[in-house]
Short mmCIF file of C-alpha atoms in Angstrom, two decimals:
data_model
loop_
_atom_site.label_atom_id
_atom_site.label_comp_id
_atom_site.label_asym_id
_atom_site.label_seq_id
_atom_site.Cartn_x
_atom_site.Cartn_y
_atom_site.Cartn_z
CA UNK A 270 0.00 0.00 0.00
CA UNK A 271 1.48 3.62 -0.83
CA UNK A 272 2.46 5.51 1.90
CA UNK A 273 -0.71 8.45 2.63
CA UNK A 274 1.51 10.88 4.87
CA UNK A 275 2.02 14.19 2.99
CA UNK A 276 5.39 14.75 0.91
CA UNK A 277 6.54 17.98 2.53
CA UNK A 278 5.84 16.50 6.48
CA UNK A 279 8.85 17.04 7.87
CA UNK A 280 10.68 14.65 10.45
CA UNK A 281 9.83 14.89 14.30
CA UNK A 282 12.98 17.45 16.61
CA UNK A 283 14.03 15.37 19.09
CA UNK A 284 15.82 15.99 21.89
CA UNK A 285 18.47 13.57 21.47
CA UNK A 286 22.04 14.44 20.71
CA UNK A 287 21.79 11.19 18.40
CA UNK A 288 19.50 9.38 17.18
CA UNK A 289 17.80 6.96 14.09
CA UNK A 290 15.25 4.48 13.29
CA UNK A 291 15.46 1.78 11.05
CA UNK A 292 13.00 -0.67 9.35
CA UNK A 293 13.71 -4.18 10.98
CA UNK A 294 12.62 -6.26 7.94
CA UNK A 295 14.55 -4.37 4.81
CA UNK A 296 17.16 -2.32 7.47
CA UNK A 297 16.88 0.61 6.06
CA UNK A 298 17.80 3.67 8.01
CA UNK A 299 14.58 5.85 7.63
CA UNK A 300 15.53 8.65 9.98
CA UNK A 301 19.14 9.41 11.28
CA UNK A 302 20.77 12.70 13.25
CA UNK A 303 24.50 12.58 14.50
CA UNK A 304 23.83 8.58 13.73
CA UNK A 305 27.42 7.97 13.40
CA UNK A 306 28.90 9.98 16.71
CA UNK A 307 30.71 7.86 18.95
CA UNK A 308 28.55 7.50 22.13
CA UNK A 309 27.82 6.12 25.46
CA UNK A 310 25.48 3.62 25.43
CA UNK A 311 24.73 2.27 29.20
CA UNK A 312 22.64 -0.63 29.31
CA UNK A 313 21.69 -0.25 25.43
CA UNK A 314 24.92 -2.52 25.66
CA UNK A 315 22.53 -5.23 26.96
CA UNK A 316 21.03 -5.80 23.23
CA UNK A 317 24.05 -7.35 22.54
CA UNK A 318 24.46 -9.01 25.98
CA UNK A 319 21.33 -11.09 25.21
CA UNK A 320 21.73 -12.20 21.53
CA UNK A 321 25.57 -13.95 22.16
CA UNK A 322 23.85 -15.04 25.02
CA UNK A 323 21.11 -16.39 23.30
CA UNK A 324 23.41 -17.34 20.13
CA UNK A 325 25.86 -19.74 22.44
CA UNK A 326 24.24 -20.55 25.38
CA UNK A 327 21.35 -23.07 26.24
CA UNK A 328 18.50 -21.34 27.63
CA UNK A 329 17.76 -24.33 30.38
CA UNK A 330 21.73 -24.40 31.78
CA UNK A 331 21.33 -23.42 35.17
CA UNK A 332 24.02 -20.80 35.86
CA UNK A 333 25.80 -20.15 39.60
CA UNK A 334 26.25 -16.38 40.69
CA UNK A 335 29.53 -15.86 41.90
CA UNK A 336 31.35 -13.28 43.17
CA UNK A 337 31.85 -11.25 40.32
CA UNK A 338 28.20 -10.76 39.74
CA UNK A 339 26.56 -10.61 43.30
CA UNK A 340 25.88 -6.92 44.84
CA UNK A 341 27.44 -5.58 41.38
CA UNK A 342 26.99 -1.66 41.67
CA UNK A 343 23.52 -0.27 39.90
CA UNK A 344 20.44 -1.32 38.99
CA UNK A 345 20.37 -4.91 39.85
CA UNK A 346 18.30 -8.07 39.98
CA UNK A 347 19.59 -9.02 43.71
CA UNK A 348 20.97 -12.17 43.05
CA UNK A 349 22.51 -14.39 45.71
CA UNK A 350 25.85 -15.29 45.73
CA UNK A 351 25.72 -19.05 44.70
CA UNK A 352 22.24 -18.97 43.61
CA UNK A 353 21.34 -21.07 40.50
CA UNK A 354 19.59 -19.61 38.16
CA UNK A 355 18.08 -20.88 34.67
CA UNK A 356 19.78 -18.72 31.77
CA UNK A 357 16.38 -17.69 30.09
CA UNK A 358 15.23 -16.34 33.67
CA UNK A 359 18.39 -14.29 33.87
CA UNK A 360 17.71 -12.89 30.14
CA UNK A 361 14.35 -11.53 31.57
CA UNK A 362 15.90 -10.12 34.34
CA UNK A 363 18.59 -8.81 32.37
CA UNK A 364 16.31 -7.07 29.93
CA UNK A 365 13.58 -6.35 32.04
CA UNK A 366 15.10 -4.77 34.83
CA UNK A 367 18.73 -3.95 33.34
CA UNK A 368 20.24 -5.98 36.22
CA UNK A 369 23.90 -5.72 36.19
CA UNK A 370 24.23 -8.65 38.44
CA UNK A 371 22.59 -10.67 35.36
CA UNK A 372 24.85 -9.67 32.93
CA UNK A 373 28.05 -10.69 35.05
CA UNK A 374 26.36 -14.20 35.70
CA UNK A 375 25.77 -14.38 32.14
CA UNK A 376 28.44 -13.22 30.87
CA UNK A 377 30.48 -15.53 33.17
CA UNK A 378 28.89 -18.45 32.29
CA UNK A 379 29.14 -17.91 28.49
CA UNK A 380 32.24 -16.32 27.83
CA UNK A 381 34.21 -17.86 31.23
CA UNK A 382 35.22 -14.18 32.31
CA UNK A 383 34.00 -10.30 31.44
CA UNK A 384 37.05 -9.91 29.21
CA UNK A 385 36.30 -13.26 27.39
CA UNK A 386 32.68 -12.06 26.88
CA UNK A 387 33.81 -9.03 25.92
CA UNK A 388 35.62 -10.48 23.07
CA UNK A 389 32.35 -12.84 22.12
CA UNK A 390 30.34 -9.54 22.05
CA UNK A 391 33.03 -7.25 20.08
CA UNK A 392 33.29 -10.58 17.57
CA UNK A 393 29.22 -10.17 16.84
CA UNK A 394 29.94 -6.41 15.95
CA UNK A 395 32.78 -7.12 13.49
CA UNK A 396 30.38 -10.12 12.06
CA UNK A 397 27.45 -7.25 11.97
CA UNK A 398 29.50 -4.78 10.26
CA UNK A 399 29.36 -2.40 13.21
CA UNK A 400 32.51 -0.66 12.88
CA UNK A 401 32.09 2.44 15.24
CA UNK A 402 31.07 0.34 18.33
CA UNK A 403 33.63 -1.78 20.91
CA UNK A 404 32.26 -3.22 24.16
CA UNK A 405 34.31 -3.89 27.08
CA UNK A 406 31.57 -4.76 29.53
CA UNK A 407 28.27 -6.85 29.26
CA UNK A 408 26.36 -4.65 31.24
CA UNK A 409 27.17 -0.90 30.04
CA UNK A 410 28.46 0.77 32.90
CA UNK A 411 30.39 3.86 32.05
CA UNK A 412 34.47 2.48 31.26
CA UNK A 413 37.15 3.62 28.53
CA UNK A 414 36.78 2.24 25.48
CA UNK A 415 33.31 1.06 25.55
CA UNK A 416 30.98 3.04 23.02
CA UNK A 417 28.56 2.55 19.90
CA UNK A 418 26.60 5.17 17.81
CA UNK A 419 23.09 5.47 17.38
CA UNK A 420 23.36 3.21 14.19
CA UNK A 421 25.20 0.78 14.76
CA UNK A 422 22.37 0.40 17.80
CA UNK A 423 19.69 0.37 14.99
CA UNK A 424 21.62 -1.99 13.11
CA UNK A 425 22.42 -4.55 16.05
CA UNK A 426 18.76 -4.22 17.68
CA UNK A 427 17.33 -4.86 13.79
CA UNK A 428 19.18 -8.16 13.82
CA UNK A 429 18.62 -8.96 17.37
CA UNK A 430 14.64 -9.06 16.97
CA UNK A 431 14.69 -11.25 14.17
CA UNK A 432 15.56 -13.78 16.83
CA UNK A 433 12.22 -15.26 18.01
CA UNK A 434 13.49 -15.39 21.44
CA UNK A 435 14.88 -12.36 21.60
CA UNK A 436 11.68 -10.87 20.40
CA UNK A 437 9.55 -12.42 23.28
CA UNK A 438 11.30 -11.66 26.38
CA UNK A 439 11.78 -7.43 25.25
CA UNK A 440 7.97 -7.86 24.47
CA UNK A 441 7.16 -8.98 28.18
CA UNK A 442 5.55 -6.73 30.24
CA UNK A 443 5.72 -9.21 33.60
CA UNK A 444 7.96 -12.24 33.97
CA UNK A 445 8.01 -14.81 37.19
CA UNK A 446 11.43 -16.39 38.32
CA UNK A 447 11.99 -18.55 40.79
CA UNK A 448 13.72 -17.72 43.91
CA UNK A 449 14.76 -20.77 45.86
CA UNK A 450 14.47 -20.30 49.68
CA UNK A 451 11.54 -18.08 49.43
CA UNK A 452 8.06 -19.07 49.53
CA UNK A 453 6.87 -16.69 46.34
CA UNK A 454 8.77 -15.84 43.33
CA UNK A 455 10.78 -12.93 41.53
CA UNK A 456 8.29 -11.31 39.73
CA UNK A 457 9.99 -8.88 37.30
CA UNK A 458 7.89 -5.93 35.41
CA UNK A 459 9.51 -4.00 32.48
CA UNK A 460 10.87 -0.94 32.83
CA UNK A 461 9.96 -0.17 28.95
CA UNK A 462 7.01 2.27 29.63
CA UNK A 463 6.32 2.60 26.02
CA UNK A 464 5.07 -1.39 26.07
CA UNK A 465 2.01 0.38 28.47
CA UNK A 466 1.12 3.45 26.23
CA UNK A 467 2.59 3.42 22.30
CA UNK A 468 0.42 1.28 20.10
CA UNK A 469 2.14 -2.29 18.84
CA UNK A 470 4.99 -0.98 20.85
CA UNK A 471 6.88 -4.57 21.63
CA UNK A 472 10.42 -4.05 22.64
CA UNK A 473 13.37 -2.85 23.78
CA UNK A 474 15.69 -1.56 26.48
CA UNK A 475 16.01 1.46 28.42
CA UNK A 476 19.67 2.47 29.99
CA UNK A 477 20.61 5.46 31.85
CA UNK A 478 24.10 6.23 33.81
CA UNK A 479 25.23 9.64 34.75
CA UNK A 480 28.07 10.24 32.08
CA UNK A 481 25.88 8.50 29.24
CA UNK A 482 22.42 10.03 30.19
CA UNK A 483 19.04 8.86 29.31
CA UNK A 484 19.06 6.27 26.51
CA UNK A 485 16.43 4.36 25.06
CA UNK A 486 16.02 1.68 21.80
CA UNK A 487 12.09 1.13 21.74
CA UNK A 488 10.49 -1.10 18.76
CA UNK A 489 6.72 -1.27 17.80
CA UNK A 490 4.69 -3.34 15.11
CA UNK A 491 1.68 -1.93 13.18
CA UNK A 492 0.15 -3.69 10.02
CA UNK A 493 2.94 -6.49 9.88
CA UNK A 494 5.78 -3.81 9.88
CA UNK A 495 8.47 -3.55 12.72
CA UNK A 496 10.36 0.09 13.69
CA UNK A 497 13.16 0.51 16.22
CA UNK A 498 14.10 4.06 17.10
CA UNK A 499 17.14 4.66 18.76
CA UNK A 500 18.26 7.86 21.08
CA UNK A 501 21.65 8.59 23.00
CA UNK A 502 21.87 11.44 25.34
CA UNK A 503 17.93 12.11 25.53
CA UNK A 504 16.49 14.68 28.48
CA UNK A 505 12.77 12.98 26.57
CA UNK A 506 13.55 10.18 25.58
CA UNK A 507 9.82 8.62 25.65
CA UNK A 508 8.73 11.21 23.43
CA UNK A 509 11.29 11.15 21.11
CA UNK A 510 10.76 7.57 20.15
CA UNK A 511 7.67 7.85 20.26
CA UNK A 512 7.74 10.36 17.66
CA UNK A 513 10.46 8.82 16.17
CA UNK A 514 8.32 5.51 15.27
CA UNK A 515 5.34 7.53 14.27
CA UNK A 516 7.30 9.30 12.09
CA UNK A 517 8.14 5.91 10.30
CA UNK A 518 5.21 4.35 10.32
CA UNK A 519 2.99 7.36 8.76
CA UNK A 520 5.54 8.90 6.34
CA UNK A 521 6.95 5.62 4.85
CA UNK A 522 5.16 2.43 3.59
CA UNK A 523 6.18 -0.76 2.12
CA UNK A 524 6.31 -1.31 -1.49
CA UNK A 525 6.98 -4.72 -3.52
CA UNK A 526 8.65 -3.73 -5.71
CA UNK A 527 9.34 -7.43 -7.59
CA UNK A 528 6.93 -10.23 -6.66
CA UNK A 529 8.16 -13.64 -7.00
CA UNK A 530 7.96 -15.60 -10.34
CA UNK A 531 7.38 -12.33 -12.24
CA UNK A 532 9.30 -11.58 -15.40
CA UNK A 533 10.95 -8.48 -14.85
CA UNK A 534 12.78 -8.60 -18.58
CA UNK A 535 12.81 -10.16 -21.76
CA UNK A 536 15.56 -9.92 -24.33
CA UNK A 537 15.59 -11.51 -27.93
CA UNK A 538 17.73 -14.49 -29.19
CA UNK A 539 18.22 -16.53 -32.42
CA UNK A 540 15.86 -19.21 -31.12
CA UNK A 541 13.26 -16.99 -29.96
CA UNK A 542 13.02 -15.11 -26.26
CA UNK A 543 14.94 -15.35 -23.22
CA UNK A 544 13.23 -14.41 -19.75
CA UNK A 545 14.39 -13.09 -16.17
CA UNK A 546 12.21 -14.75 -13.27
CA UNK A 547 12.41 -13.01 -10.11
CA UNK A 548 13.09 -15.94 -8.07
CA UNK A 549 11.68 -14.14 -4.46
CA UNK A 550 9.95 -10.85 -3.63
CA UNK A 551 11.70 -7.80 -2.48
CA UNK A 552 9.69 -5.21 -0.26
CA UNK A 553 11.23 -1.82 0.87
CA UNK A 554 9.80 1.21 2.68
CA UNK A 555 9.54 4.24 0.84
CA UNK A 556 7.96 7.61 0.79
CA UNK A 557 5.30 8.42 -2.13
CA UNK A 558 7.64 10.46 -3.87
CA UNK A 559 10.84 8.57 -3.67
CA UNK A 560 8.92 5.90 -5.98
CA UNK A 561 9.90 8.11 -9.17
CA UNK A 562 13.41 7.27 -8.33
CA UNK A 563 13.84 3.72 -7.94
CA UNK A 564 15.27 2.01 -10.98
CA UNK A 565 16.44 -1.17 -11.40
CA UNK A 566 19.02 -3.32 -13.92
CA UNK A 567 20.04 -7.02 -14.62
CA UNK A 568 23.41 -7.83 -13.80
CA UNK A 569 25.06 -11.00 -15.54
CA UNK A 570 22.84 -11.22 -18.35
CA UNK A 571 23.16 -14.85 -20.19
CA UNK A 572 26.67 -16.03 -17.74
CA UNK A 573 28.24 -18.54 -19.79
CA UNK A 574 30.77 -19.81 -16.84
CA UNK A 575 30.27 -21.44 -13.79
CA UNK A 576 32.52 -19.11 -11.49
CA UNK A 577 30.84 -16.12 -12.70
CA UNK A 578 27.46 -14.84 -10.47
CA UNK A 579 23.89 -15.90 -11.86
CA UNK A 580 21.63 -13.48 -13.10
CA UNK A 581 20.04 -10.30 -10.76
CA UNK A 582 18.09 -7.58 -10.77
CA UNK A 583 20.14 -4.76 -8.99
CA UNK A 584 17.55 -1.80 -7.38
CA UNK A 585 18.80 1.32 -6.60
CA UNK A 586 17.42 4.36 -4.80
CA UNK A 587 18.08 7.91 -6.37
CA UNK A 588 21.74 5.89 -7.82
CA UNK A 589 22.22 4.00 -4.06
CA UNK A 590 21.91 0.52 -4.31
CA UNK A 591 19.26 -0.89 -1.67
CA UNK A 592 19.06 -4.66 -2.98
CA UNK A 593 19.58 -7.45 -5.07
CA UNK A 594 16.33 -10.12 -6.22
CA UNK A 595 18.10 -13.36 -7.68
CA UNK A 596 16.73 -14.36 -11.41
CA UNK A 597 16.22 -17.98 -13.30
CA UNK A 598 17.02 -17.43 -16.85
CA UNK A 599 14.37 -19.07 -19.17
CA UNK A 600 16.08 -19.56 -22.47
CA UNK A 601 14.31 -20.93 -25.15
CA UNK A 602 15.13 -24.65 -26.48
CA UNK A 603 17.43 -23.87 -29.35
CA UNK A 604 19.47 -21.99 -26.81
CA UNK A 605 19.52 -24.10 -24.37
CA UNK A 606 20.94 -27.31 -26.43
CA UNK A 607 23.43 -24.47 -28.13
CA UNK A 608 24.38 -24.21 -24.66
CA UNK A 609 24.78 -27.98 -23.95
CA UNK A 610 26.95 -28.21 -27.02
CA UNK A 611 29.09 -26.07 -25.90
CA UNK A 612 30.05 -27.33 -22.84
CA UNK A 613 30.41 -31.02 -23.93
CA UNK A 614 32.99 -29.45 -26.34
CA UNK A 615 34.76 -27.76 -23.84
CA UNK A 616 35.19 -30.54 -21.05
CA UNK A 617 36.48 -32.56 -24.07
CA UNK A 618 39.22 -30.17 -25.02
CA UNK A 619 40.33 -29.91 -21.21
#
């Protein structure tokens, strides 16, 4: 459906010294400001925290608190030093609540150490493509060294809830834990207020420490279609991403622009007419009047050799590329036993 929002709305001012939002399915960066300043991020840094956990680890281990992790300064789950704990609990409590005793007993129990952790996490960002972002903690407490910007946060929270179990526990409102010695449990409620009072809102942390301010990544579904804004350094942070995802859901839409098993070119040949099959869909948000300049081109036409790429239709936005759809080449029969021909002969002559 094309987008309805008028062409000359502008985007929201937000109070954030950086900030974007991103579409979660395509990735595209819809909004951006200061997006690639080097940042604190405080306990945004538990986005990343969660998916290596959730990426390595085996959600039913039972991990022991030790030392390291118990009474660990700011906000905090209260763990017990020696407690047991189920790793899946511990990701509600570290996402939930932001405890910083969580992400030392995770951490810990994934990585064998902080540092070793550390280098799991900072191994995800080089594998993301997140090149203005090093961790050196799992929990985001302000230390040297340890920074993102506001998209490589987009980026890393995009991938992150494309995991389905990633995607559940940032969408819980309440979560139960056990808590062995007592006769009721740990019942955890999330500190996202947004999941209360933004509509579809479903995700994602909130993180706050005196040198990195307020920070917030919050995510929200409408009509199928997933947003996550991102804001550093934000006095309003609630009301910038809420603005922020409004922003993106009003003043952009998705548009397929190739459906699957449509012909998207036909060229002639000496035995009649070769066709290029889209062999999947591709769907990207755009505003109305971006539409004008999307063009697209077939790359490989007719490869004759086996280490050369198949066919595909490159898209491009205003001369940026923003995908590739992969294409089945129909040729017609004379071609294709021309084709045959020639490489019997050449197998023979090698």
């Amino acid at each position: 459906m094309p987008p309805v929002a008028a062409d000359d709305e502008e985007p929201p001012q937000v109070s954030a010294q950086a900030a974007a939002l991103i579409d979660v399915a395509s990735g595209r960066i819809l909004y951006e400001k200061n997006a690639d300043q080097r940042m604190r991020i405080a306990s945004l840094t538990k986005i990343m925290t969660a998916i290596v956990a959730i990426e390595r680890g085996n959600l039913d281990d039972m991990v022991v608190v030790g030392p390291n992790a118990y009474r660990k300064e700011g906000s905090s789950i209260y763990l017990e030093l020696g407690e047991k704990m189920r790793l899946e609990d511990l990701l509600y409590g570290l996402m939930l609540r932001s405890g910083n005793d969580a992400a030392v007993a995770i951490a810990e129990h994934i990585g064998g150490s902080v540092e070793g952790f550390a280098y799991l996490m900072n191994e995800k960002a080089r594998e993301l493509g997140l090149r203005n972002t090093h961790f050196v903690n799992p929990h985001g407490l302000d230390e040297e060294g340890h920074y993102s910007t506001a998209r490589d946060m987009a980026v890393l929270t995009a991938y992150a809830l494309k995991n389905e179990t990633f995607r559940r526990i940032v969408a819980t409102k309440v979560h139960r834990a056990p808590w062995p010695g007592q006769p009721w449990d740990r019942v955890w409620h999330n500190k996202n207020k947004l999941l209360h009072f933004y509509e579809g809102a479903d995700g994602v942390k909130t993180g706050y420490t005196k040198l990195a301010k307020r920070c917030l990544v919050a995510s929200a579904t409408r009509d199928g279609r997933q947003l996550a804004a991102v804001v550093l350094n934000a006095p309003d942070d609630w009301n910038d991403t809420a603005a922020l995802l409004t922003y993106g859901f009003t003043r952009f839409a998705p548009v397929e622009l190739v459906r699957a098993g449509d012909i998207v070119d036909e060229e002639p040949s000496a035995h009649g007419v070769v066709r290029y099959r889209a062999l999947r869909s591709f769907v990207y948000p755009l505003k109305a009047e971006e539409m004008a300049h999307v063009s697209s081109a077939i790359e490989n036409r007719l490869s004759r050799f086996p280490w050369e790429p198949p066919a595909a239709l490159r898209l491009e936005l205003g001369g940026t590329p923003i995908g590739t759809v992969p294409l089945a080449v129909e040729r017609p029969e004379g071609d294709r036993l021309r084709f045959s021909a020639y490489w019997r002969a050449f197998w023979r002559a090698v």
